[in-house]
XYZ file of C-alpha atoms in Angstrom:
703
model
C -57.238 180.925 49.374
C -53.464 180.750 49.899
C -52.029 177.401 50.877
C -49.990 177.195 54.081
C -46.636 175.481 53.586
C -44.097 174.841 56.342
C -40.367 174.352 55.738
C -38.930 171.553 57.832
C -35.345 171.543 59.107
C -33.225 169.008 57.284
C -32.475 165.959 59.461
C -29.078 166.110 61.151
C -26.443 163.800 59.770
C -25.941 160.701 61.839
C -23.005 158.451 62.612
C -20.443 161.150 62.037
C -18.614 160.141 65.166
C -15.610 162.468 65.171
C -13.313 161.221 67.908
C -12.513 164.613 69.402
C -10.412 163.179 72.204
C -8.191 161.398 69.681
C -7.970 164.349 67.274
C -7.133 166.994 69.890
C -4.839 167.355 72.855
C -6.416 167.656 76.294
C -6.334 171.462 76.354
C -7.849 171.779 72.877
C -10.455 169.129 73.670
C -11.602 170.986 76.785
C -12.156 174.205 74.816
C -13.839 172.530 71.839
C -16.336 170.554 73.928
C -17.117 173.303 76.468
C -20.748 173.923 77.370
C -22.512 176.948 75.835
C -21.828 180.353 77.292
C -19.004 182.869 77.109
C -15.647 181.189 76.401
C -12.200 182.792 76.346
C -9.527 180.620 74.767
C -5.961 181.844 75.313
C -4.090 180.053 72.527
C -0.320 180.433 72.777
C 1.938 180.790 69.752
C 2.015 177.657 67.591
C -0.569 175.873 69.769
C -3.156 175.024 67.115
C -5.551 177.950 67.439
C -7.101 177.402 63.995
C -7.541 173.701 64.710
C -9.376 174.531 67.928
C -11.787 176.918 66.211
C -12.398 174.522 63.330
C -13.267 171.633 65.611
C -15.500 173.883 67.737
C -17.564 174.697 64.638
C -17.708 170.996 63.781
C -18.723 170.171 67.359
C -21.610 172.653 67.261
C -22.857 171.302 63.929
C -22.580 167.704 65.069
C -24.644 168.584 68.119
C -27.526 169.870 66.030
C -26.836 173.606 65.790
C -28.185 174.955 62.502
C -25.350 176.450 60.370
C -27.475 179.589 59.948
C -27.224 180.174 63.694
C -23.410 180.310 63.679
C -21.350 183.470 63.046
C -17.578 183.030 62.499
C -15.595 186.274 62.558
C -12.004 186.353 61.314
C -9.495 188.977 60.199
C -9.188 187.700 56.636
C -11.765 186.095 54.377
C -9.092 183.526 53.484
C -8.929 182.391 57.123
C -12.707 181.972 57.233
C -12.719 179.968 53.979
C -9.936 177.708 55.218
C -11.757 176.968 58.458
C -15.026 176.230 56.692
C -13.248 174.015 54.150
C -11.727 172.041 57.013
C -15.128 171.738 58.657
C -16.542 170.411 55.374
C -13.808 167.777 55.307
C -14.664 166.730 58.841
C -18.449 166.608 58.492
C -20.638 165.460 55.585
C -23.123 168.281 56.173
C -24.109 171.357 54.216
C -22.717 174.299 56.201
C -23.327 176.869 53.464
C -25.792 178.775 55.661
C -23.079 179.600 58.172
C -21.985 183.241 58.134
C -18.202 183.377 58.060
C -15.832 186.196 57.123
C -14.202 189.402 58.272
C -15.972 191.940 60.460
C -16.185 194.223 57.437
C -17.686 191.583 55.129
C -20.289 190.647 57.730
C -21.103 194.332 58.255
C -21.531 194.712 54.510
C -24.053 191.846 54.401
C -26.064 193.360 57.238
C -26.082 196.824 55.693
C -27.157 195.485 52.291
C -30.163 193.977 54.026
C -31.086 196.684 56.512
C -29.051 199.797 55.660
C -32.238 201.626 54.661
C -32.743 202.159 58.394
C -29.843 204.646 58.145
C -30.959 206.146 54.851
C -28.725 204.072 52.540
C -30.156 201.951 49.756
C -28.991 198.363 49.300
C -26.994 199.332 46.219
C -24.609 201.624 48.077
C -21.088 201.943 46.716
C -18.095 200.899 48.800
C -15.273 203.298 48.075
C -11.728 201.992 47.877
C -8.896 204.040 49.327
C -8.291 205.931 46.097
C -11.984 206.835 45.812
C -12.013 207.949 49.436
C -8.929 210.122 48.956
C -10.424 211.758 45.862
C -13.722 212.487 47.617
C -11.954 213.962 50.634
C -9.780 216.173 48.444
C -12.958 217.328 46.704
C -14.603 218.097 50.046
C -11.542 220.101 51.151
C -11.609 222.095 47.916
C -15.350 222.700 48.318
C -14.802 223.983 51.849
C -12.701 226.835 50.484
C -9.524 225.814 52.313
C -6.540 227.482 50.662
C -3.428 225.228 50.700
C -1.346 228.347 50.016
C -2.168 229.593 53.484
C -1.868 226.388 55.523
C -0.401 222.910 55.143
C -3.758 221.135 55.398
C -3.682 217.325 55.540
C -4.197 215.638 52.181
C -6.973 213.142 51.507
C -4.877 210.102 52.485
C -4.010 211.568 55.867
C -7.571 212.731 56.521
C -8.777 209.212 55.742
C -6.423 207.825 58.400
C -7.456 210.433 60.965
C -11.147 209.699 60.427
C -10.467 205.953 60.510
C -8.781 206.195 63.915
C -11.694 208.251 65.264
C -14.196 205.633 64.079
C -12.343 202.493 65.153
C -11.235 203.712 68.562
C -14.479 205.604 69.299
C -12.453 208.568 70.557
C -12.968 212.276 70.022
C -11.216 214.092 67.215
C -9.370 216.343 69.633
C -8.064 213.441 71.709
C -6.960 211.563 68.598
C -5.112 214.538 67.111
C -3.398 215.309 70.402
C -1.966 211.807 70.575
C -1.193 210.920 66.967
C -1.182 214.145 64.944
C -0.343 216.976 67.379
C 0.903 219.207 64.554
C -2.678 219.347 63.220
C -4.286 220.470 66.501
C -4.408 224.131 65.372
C -6.609 222.911 62.498
C -8.999 220.963 64.760
C -12.164 222.912 63.933
C -11.480 222.852 60.196
C -10.798 219.114 60.267
C -14.026 218.505 62.215
C -15.885 220.582 59.632
C -14.385 218.513 56.803
C -15.421 215.344 58.617
C -19.026 216.545 58.854
C -19.039 217.589 55.177
C -17.540 214.236 54.199
C -20.275 212.344 56.045
C -22.948 214.389 54.265
C -21.349 213.764 50.866
C -21.271 210.020 51.457
C -24.929 210.033 52.423
C -25.967 212.107 49.405
C -24.037 209.856 46.991
C -25.138 206.578 48.654
C -21.492 205.695 49.304
C -19.594 204.191 52.201
C -15.913 203.852 52.971
C -14.365 200.762 54.512
C -14.743 201.956 58.104
C -18.445 202.626 57.566
C -18.963 198.878 57.233
C -18.235 198.681 60.968
C -19.391 202.065 62.233
C -22.671 202.129 60.326
C -23.418 198.515 61.244
C -22.923 199.192 64.938
C -24.967 202.399 64.768
C -27.763 200.571 62.950
C -27.898 197.897 65.649
C -27.774 200.450 68.463
C -30.432 202.755 67.045
C -32.834 200.151 65.617
C -33.682 197.520 68.192
C -35.776 195.483 65.743
C -32.725 194.974 63.518
C -30.530 194.089 66.493
C -33.110 191.602 67.742
C -33.279 189.971 64.297
C -29.531 189.257 64.295
C -29.423 188.221 67.948
C -31.999 185.534 67.161
C -30.106 184.454 64.058
C -26.608 184.241 65.538
C -26.992 181.917 68.513
C -23.284 181.046 68.544
C -20.544 183.575 67.774
C -16.909 182.570 67.307
C -14.106 185.133 66.959
C -10.554 184.508 65.729
C -7.516 186.655 66.730
C -9.568 188.423 69.365
C -6.512 190.252 70.730
C -6.437 192.264 67.485
C -9.975 193.628 67.742
C -10.555 197.339 68.162
C -13.160 199.043 70.303
C -15.877 199.087 67.661
C -15.432 195.392 66.830
C -15.642 194.368 70.475
C -18.775 196.479 70.904
C -20.340 194.802 67.879
C -19.702 191.341 69.324
C -21.019 192.320 72.755
C -24.189 193.763 71.247
C -24.949 190.639 69.185
C -24.230 188.322 72.133
C -26.038 190.459 74.705
C -28.833 187.935 75.395
C -27.504 184.403 74.874
C -23.800 185.194 75.536
C -22.760 182.165 73.496
C -19.551 183.771 72.299
C -16.196 182.045 71.991
C -13.211 184.326 71.476
C -9.819 182.853 70.645
C -6.562 184.751 70.796
C -3.261 185.329 72.551
C -2.865 188.431 74.687
C 0.916 187.978 74.401
C 0.637 188.637 70.666
C -1.389 191.864 70.864
C 0.899 194.191 68.880
C -1.347 196.425 66.781
C -2.355 199.306 69.035
C -0.819 201.693 66.481
C -3.625 200.837 64.085
C -6.428 200.896 66.635
C -6.409 197.420 68.208
C -7.437 197.555 71.867
C -5.445 195.267 74.161
C -8.032 195.713 76.905
C -10.663 193.834 74.871
C -9.090 190.452 75.613
C -7.844 191.344 79.116
C -11.264 192.588 80.219
C -13.312 189.795 78.621
C -13.825 187.946 81.943
C -15.026 191.204 83.543
C -17.493 191.895 80.726
C -18.648 188.269 80.851
C -18.482 187.280 84.545
C -19.589 183.717 83.777
C -16.863 183.194 81.168
C -14.893 179.976 81.149
C -11.192 180.544 80.438
C -9.134 177.898 78.662
C -5.399 177.969 78.028
C -3.777 176.094 75.160
C -0.063 175.964 75.886
C 1.360 173.040 73.910
C 3.446 174.465 71.072
C 3.904 172.393 67.903
C 6.252 174.812 66.137
C 9.440 175.382 68.102
C 12.055 173.312 69.874
C 12.107 173.538 73.706
C 15.191 175.783 73.792
C 13.384 178.526 71.864
C 10.249 178.238 73.988
C 12.291 178.619 77.188
C 13.490 181.980 75.856
C 9.965 182.943 74.744
C 8.495 182.206 78.181
C 11.241 184.214 79.885
C 10.818 187.081 77.406
C 7.143 187.668 78.147
C 7.261 186.923 81.905
C 7.982 190.536 83.053
C 4.726 191.871 81.601
C 2.261 192.656 84.357
C -0.847 192.847 82.149
C -1.304 189.330 80.804
C -2.897 185.932 81.233
C -0.008 183.894 82.631
C 0.846 180.812 80.609
C 3.829 178.615 79.931
C 4.453 177.274 76.443
C 5.673 173.676 76.376
C 7.102 171.941 73.338
C 5.576 169.012 71.512
C 8.906 168.672 69.654
C 12.109 167.115 70.957
C 15.193 169.105 71.915
C 17.862 169.946 69.339
C 20.445 170.607 72.078
C 21.301 174.060 70.665
C 20.432 177.126 72.684
C 19.474 180.400 70.951
C 22.507 182.539 70.158
C 23.135 185.918 71.799
C 25.461 187.817 69.480
C 27.191 191.111 70.357
C 28.678 193.049 67.421
C 30.599 196.269 66.972
C 28.131 198.137 64.757
C 25.421 197.750 62.141
C 27.943 196.962 59.434
C 29.446 194.068 61.397
C 25.945 192.854 62.228
C 25.214 192.718 58.490
C 28.471 190.830 57.838
C 27.644 188.268 60.522
C 24.111 187.652 59.288
C 25.130 187.377 55.628
C 27.909 184.900 56.455
C 25.691 182.812 58.722
C 22.956 182.717 56.057
C 25.430 181.277 53.558
C 26.551 178.693 56.128
C 22.962 177.677 56.814
C 22.397 177.315 53.076
C 25.434 175.027 52.880
C 23.946 173.017 55.758
C 20.825 172.371 53.683
C 18.501 175.089 55.012
C 16.682 176.743 52.117
C 16.840 180.526 51.966
C 13.032 180.664 52.103
C 13.282 179.099 55.570
C 15.459 181.934 56.903
C 14.069 185.232 58.182
C 15.611 188.433 59.484
C 13.165 190.332 61.698
C 13.413 193.915 62.861
C 11.431 196.525 64.762
C 11.477 199.159 62.003
C 12.151 199.020 58.295
C 15.235 201.233 58.435
C 17.008 198.749 60.731
C 17.784 196.612 57.688
C 19.650 199.272 55.670
C 23.170 197.904 56.129
C 21.918 194.341 55.754
C 20.221 195.011 52.411
C 23.447 196.484 51.109
C 25.524 193.526 52.342
C 23.126 190.934 50.903
C 23.238 192.758 47.573
C 27.033 192.818 47.624
C 27.193 189.076 48.244
C 24.539 188.191 45.700
C 22.188 186.709 48.312
C 18.606 187.096 47.048
C 16.115 188.482 49.515
C 12.518 189.595 49.589
C 10.950 192.282 51.741
C 7.859 190.933 53.473
C 7.252 194.293 55.116
C 7.045 196.331 51.931
C 9.385 197.850 49.372
C 13.136 198.019 49.852
C 14.343 200.830 52.070
C 15.888 202.925 49.293
C 12.875 202.435 47.017
C 10.344 203.986 49.411
C 8.707 207.200 48.241
C 10.061 209.444 50.987
C 13.629 208.179 50.516
C 13.434 208.751 46.754
C 11.876 212.187 47.299
C 14.796 213.416 49.405
C 17.339 211.683 47.175
C 15.891 213.620 44.212
C 17.311 216.877 45.628
C 20.772 215.327 45.885
C 20.535 213.792 42.409
C 19.661 217.173 40.990
C 22.577 218.897 42.711
C 24.922 216.145 41.511
C 23.591 216.371 37.974
C 21.631 219.511 36.995
C 20.516 217.719 33.824
C 18.673 214.986 35.773
C 15.142 215.521 34.441
C 13.565 212.809 36.601
C 15.172 214.144 39.777
C 14.209 217.742 38.952
C 10.572 216.917 38.281
C 10.226 214.690 41.353
C 11.717 217.433 43.506
C 9.526 220.290 42.304
C 6.312 218.268 42.298
C 6.620 218.114 46.079
C 5.774 221.824 46.113
C 2.147 223.014 46.290
C 0.584 224.035 43.007
C 3.036 222.161 40.757
C 1.598 219.254 38.819
C 2.623 217.421 35.687
C 2.139 220.286 33.220
C 3.839 222.870 35.437
C 6.738 220.499 36.060
C 7.239 219.982 32.314
C 7.130 223.721 31.623
C 9.607 224.440 34.424
C 11.921 221.706 33.198
C 12.002 223.248 29.746
C 12.837 226.604 31.326
C 15.581 224.991 33.370
C 17.074 223.361 30.267
C 17.221 226.751 28.603
C 18.942 228.113 31.687
C 21.527 225.359 31.482
C 22.149 226.255 27.870
C 22.802 229.843 28.906
C 25.157 228.648 31.642
C 27.120 226.579 29.144
C 27.417 229.697 26.989
C 28.717 231.676 29.947
C 25.516 233.624 30.564
C 24.332 234.263 34.102
C 25.550 233.024 37.489
C 28.092 230.247 36.929
C 31.046 229.117 38.993
C 33.694 228.121 36.462
C 36.383 225.504 36.734
C 34.534 223.038 38.899
C 34.544 219.339 38.272
C 31.974 217.783 36.007
C 28.619 217.055 37.605
C 27.449 213.482 37.212
C 24.691 211.165 38.267
C 25.170 207.613 39.433
C 24.187 205.017 36.907
C 24.795 201.297 36.621
C 27.406 199.144 38.315
C 30.756 198.274 36.766
C 30.995 194.475 36.928
C 34.729 194.673 36.428
C 35.383 196.408 39.740
C 35.988 194.185 42.739
C 34.502 196.657 45.198
C 31.217 196.713 43.302
C 31.242 200.484 43.041
C 28.825 202.046 40.605
C 30.091 203.636 37.441
C 29.539 207.347 37.199
C 27.521 207.025 34.066
C 24.643 209.114 32.818
C 24.403 212.762 31.892
C 27.564 214.795 32.373
C 27.449 218.530 32.750
C 30.010 220.466 30.671
C 32.578 221.410 33.301
C 30.774 223.874 35.548
C 28.647 223.976 38.661
C 25.389 225.860 38.841
C 24.537 228.689 41.226
C 21.149 227.054 41.706
C 19.170 229.669 43.617
C 19.527 232.587 41.225
C 18.695 230.481 38.165
C 15.651 228.928 39.839
C 14.347 232.320 40.905
C 14.477 233.433 37.283
C 11.924 230.789 36.245
C 8.206 231.697 36.128
C 6.185 229.622 38.611
C 2.457 229.508 39.471
C 1.419 232.205 41.923
C 0.477 229.712 44.660
C 3.972 228.166 44.427
C 6.075 231.342 44.728
C 6.666 231.076 48.471
C 7.670 227.414 48.371
C 9.729 228.003 45.208
C 11.734 230.655 47.022
C 12.296 228.169 49.843
C 13.511 225.596 47.322
C 15.975 228.071 45.820
C 17.243 229.010 49.270
C 17.609 225.342 50.291
C 19.555 224.392 47.172
C 21.925 227.284 47.794
C 22.279 226.074 51.375
C 23.133 222.465 50.493
C 25.344 223.448 47.551
C 26.710 226.971 48.168
C 28.150 228.364 44.923
C 27.320 225.012 43.369
C 29.663 223.087 45.700
C 27.711 220.205 47.350
C 28.065 219.704 51.083
C 28.564 216.311 52.690
C 25.512 214.070 52.021
C 24.417 213.908 55.668
C 24.290 217.696 55.948
C 22.334 217.908 52.710
C 19.715 215.409 53.858
C 19.187 217.102 57.211
C 18.791 220.505 55.548
C 16.346 219.205 52.922
C 14.168 217.538 55.553
C 14.166 220.510 57.899
C 13.570 223.190 55.270
C 11.101 221.493 52.920
C 10.320 217.829 53.330
C 9.200 217.692 56.961
C 6.128 219.861 56.307
C 5.362 217.913 53.146
C 5.563 214.583 55.005
C 3.236 215.756 57.788
C 0.550 216.705 55.291
C 0.922 213.659 53.052
C 1.766 210.638 55.229
C -0.279 209.301 58.111
C 2.815 207.420 59.347
C 4.879 210.590 59.357
C 6.832 209.641 62.503
C 8.024 206.362 60.975
C 9.065 208.080 57.762
C 10.916 210.712 59.749
C 12.839 207.906 61.476
C 13.710 206.488 58.050
C 15.062 209.848 56.899
C 17.103 210.217 60.084
C 18.589 206.793 59.362
C 19.281 207.808 55.758
C 21.240 210.798 57.042
C 23.163 208.533 59.424
C 23.885 206.044 56.625
C 25.194 208.902 54.467
C 27.814 209.850 57.071
C 30.185 207.221 55.700
C 30.332 209.009 52.336
C 32.298 212.232 51.851
C 31.142 212.691 48.270
C 27.586 212.779 46.939
C 28.547 210.754 43.863
C 29.768 207.874 46.009
C 26.576 208.118 48.067
C 24.344 208.070 44.982
C 26.362 205.181 43.577
C 25.588 203.122 46.666
C 21.900 203.925 46.344
C 22.028 202.740 42.748
C 23.893 199.616 43.846
C 21.404 198.556 46.485
C 18.450 199.280 44.176
C 19.746 197.480 41.107
C 22.291 194.780 41.963
C 20.907 191.271 42.351
C 17.490 192.771 42.961
C 14.771 190.184 43.509
C 11.069 191.011 43.274
C 9.798 192.771 46.385
C 7.489 189.813 46.882
C 8.486 186.420 45.566
C 5.129 185.768 43.911
C 6.060 182.791 41.760
C 8.067 181.094 44.472
C 10.510 179.834 41.855
C 13.615 181.390 43.419
C 14.888 181.041 46.919
C 15.103 184.275 48.860
C 15.833 185.240 52.443
C 12.852 186.897 54.137
C 13.402 190.397 55.525
C 10.440 191.573 57.544
C 9.245 193.818 60.319
C 7.992 191.768 63.257
C 4.485 193.121 62.724
C 4.384 191.714 59.204
C 5.853 188.369 60.298
C 3.093 187.573 62.785
C 1.532 184.244 61.862
C 4.603 183.072 59.922
C 7.294 180.574 60.913
C 10.840 179.831 59.762
C 13.585 177.295 60.407
C 16.051 180.029 61.406
C 15.266 183.544 62.624
C 17.608 186.482 63.216
C 16.175 189.256 65.405
C 18.387 192.306 64.873
C 19.179 195.687 66.453
C 18.193 194.520 69.923
C 19.309 197.704 71.642
C 17.356 200.145 73.788
C 15.957 202.840 71.533
C 15.848 200.514 68.530
C 14.032 197.469 69.955
C 12.261 198.589 72.124
C 11.793 201.741 70.090
C 12.670 205.095 71.601
C 9.031 206.208 71.343
C 7.926 203.399 73.655
C 10.190 204.158 76.607
C 7.874 206.658 78.302
C 5.000 204.449 79.483
C 4.635 200.992 80.943
C 1.860 200.141 78.493
C 4.054 200.946 75.502
C 7.006 198.949 76.874
C 4.739 195.972 77.485
C 3.526 196.065 73.894
C 7.153 196.215 72.719
C 7.872 193.164 74.882
C 4.941 191.357 73.272
C 6.411 192.282 69.906
C 9.739 190.739 70.954
C 7.840 187.623 72.063
C 6.206 187.388 68.640
C 9.640 187.666 66.987
C 11.120 184.887 69.124
C 8.195 182.519 68.536
C 8.556 182.718 64.740
C 11.640 180.448 64.994
C 11.272 176.694 64.731
C 14.845 175.426 65.100
C 17.421 178.233 65.301
C 17.256 181.687 66.839
C 19.890 184.449 66.713
C 19.537 187.597 68.845
C 21.963 190.311 67.699
C 22.856 193.689 69.182
C 25.482 196.146 67.891
C 27.420 198.209 70.462
C 27.659 201.264 68.210
C 25.237 203.044 65.904
C 25.824 205.660 63.233
C 24.076 208.915 64.060
C 23.316 211.730 61.654
C 24.397 214.610 63.841
C 26.532 213.335 66.716
C 28.926 210.741 65.341
C 28.877 207.144 66.540
C 26.559 206.502 69.486
C 27.061 203.815 72.106
C 24.110 201.413 72.320
C 22.921 199.569 75.405
C 21.724 195.988 74.871
C 17.946 195.789 74.834
C 16.367 195.486 78.256
C 14.528 192.485 76.823
C 17.824 190.614 76.459
C 18.755 191.347 80.067
C 15.480 189.754 81.184
C 16.444 186.388 79.678
C 18.386 184.144 82.114
C 21.928 183.627 80.836
C 21.669 179.838 81.021
C 18.944 179.860 78.358
C 21.160 181.355 75.631
C 24.634 180.861 74.239
C 26.928 183.858 73.861
C 28.725 184.053 70.524
C 31.962 186.043 70.449
C 32.422 187.355 66.915
C 35.962 188.188 65.789
C 37.250 189.580 62.513
C 39.614 187.309 60.618
């Protein structure tokens, strides 16, 4: 006969005696010690949000809640580990049974246990992005879609489309209409691919990253016994950065908390800035409506910034109508310096001002690592990157690779490199591999054919325009030249220019590439008629319009942002009459004083250049917020709706609250434009909303 054996709960630790009132300010203390039930904690920037969550977990444990009955949801596993480590330092208890991690990691644990309810075994594979792209490309090929006939979205773009559909719980048609309108004619085919993709994942016992949320929620909705199991287990749910949750994440929380409603969500509605990737601002705004008994706490004491910066931050966010009103107050003393409002002539002068002020700050003892330049979009920092390179000021790009090193910039530049130097093998191959049906082997074969054609041209065979200047490609930089101009080193063509189109048409290309190859030949003739290159801006605009725009739509989910970058590249190129000078500057900014894109070792000081989105959660001694003009910040795409403008204003608020001691708000009066010459810029409406007495105007003059 089997013996009955009962596990007893370990006795709670005694005499812990955390003095919560002494460890926390009054606002934090009220939230941490609140009675069970739904709790919304609006934690302003720099107010100790993590501290509040950590002490709430400790408070629950000290009051006898079993760690196994606590679920802590964060947006990074690192954040969860840090909170739990802090809890361990506060309490001498074993909290290993507590479930803490990202929504995706928690979903994974649930699916490993109960995924069989959906027909997946516990050993399912989680595909990374590369795996997902490969599978989607395979599904497209298996569906018989002919890329010769239509520009069908590639695997990467399909993955983003399907991800938006899952995380926003919207229909495919609605999603395409808003974010990918150029794919609407392909709606039925894309829906078919989605269905095929789902079947392939099921048959191969595989899931992608979004399935860890979608499948978890579906499992809980369709299998009440599984949902009931987790509702009993997770008696207290705590959520970090709640303003960043999407629809599916909020639904998951609501489902798990449906009975006990012991859910504490912590966030700042004023820092909700990720709608472009699916975050739903209404989740935090509507929390009191979804939980009518919710207690709302506001934590408004800021430990990061001096009062002068917080006055500007409060004024900046005040015009938003959709928000929980709060007023940040400073725990720090005044530094008697108001944030600077700096008007400048153009982007070049803005770059000069920032570079000079950075050097002055460094002389004043501020380390470069403690200085940040923040911008709305990556291309806003073009002139600044060039100026920092010229002055030998090291910088690192928090928001990704340097502007001129991005794939789409290098793709378009490859056309110009090839026109400047017909012997540029790298440029030639990069250019032609953008065309459908041309891979590595085809590119090598075509290059060999092109080399033979060049040999014939040198011998006077075929279409050649004689007597032109040598064609060159920009190489390194001549350290002996004061202006820092690049030497025109590299491969030099033997005194002729190529009639590109006719020679390209003579090369044998794969059948599926003939149409696009003809377009390439036509485009090269257009940007360099009779081998004579046009002005760089004209070349860029023609390349994008004739070839690259279609390629970008099919290959990049963030097509609109990349298109903005290319428009800025064309505007930047207006200052150069000659393609060799233009290519020299590209070489300069890519190679001179280049620091690693991310300063991994931390051994060298470097100024931080970052989009505001990437800077969220960071703080710096001095912050420059640049290009504060209407159409740049706020972006032109946001000017049509109140909701979009309010998110842009929240983004500006996030930028301002990154600064601890010094804040510089800069706006150029003029902006280079690719097609219309210099454009007058209006100061950002966000600047006009700040009372003049809160800032100090700086009048910048040239020496």
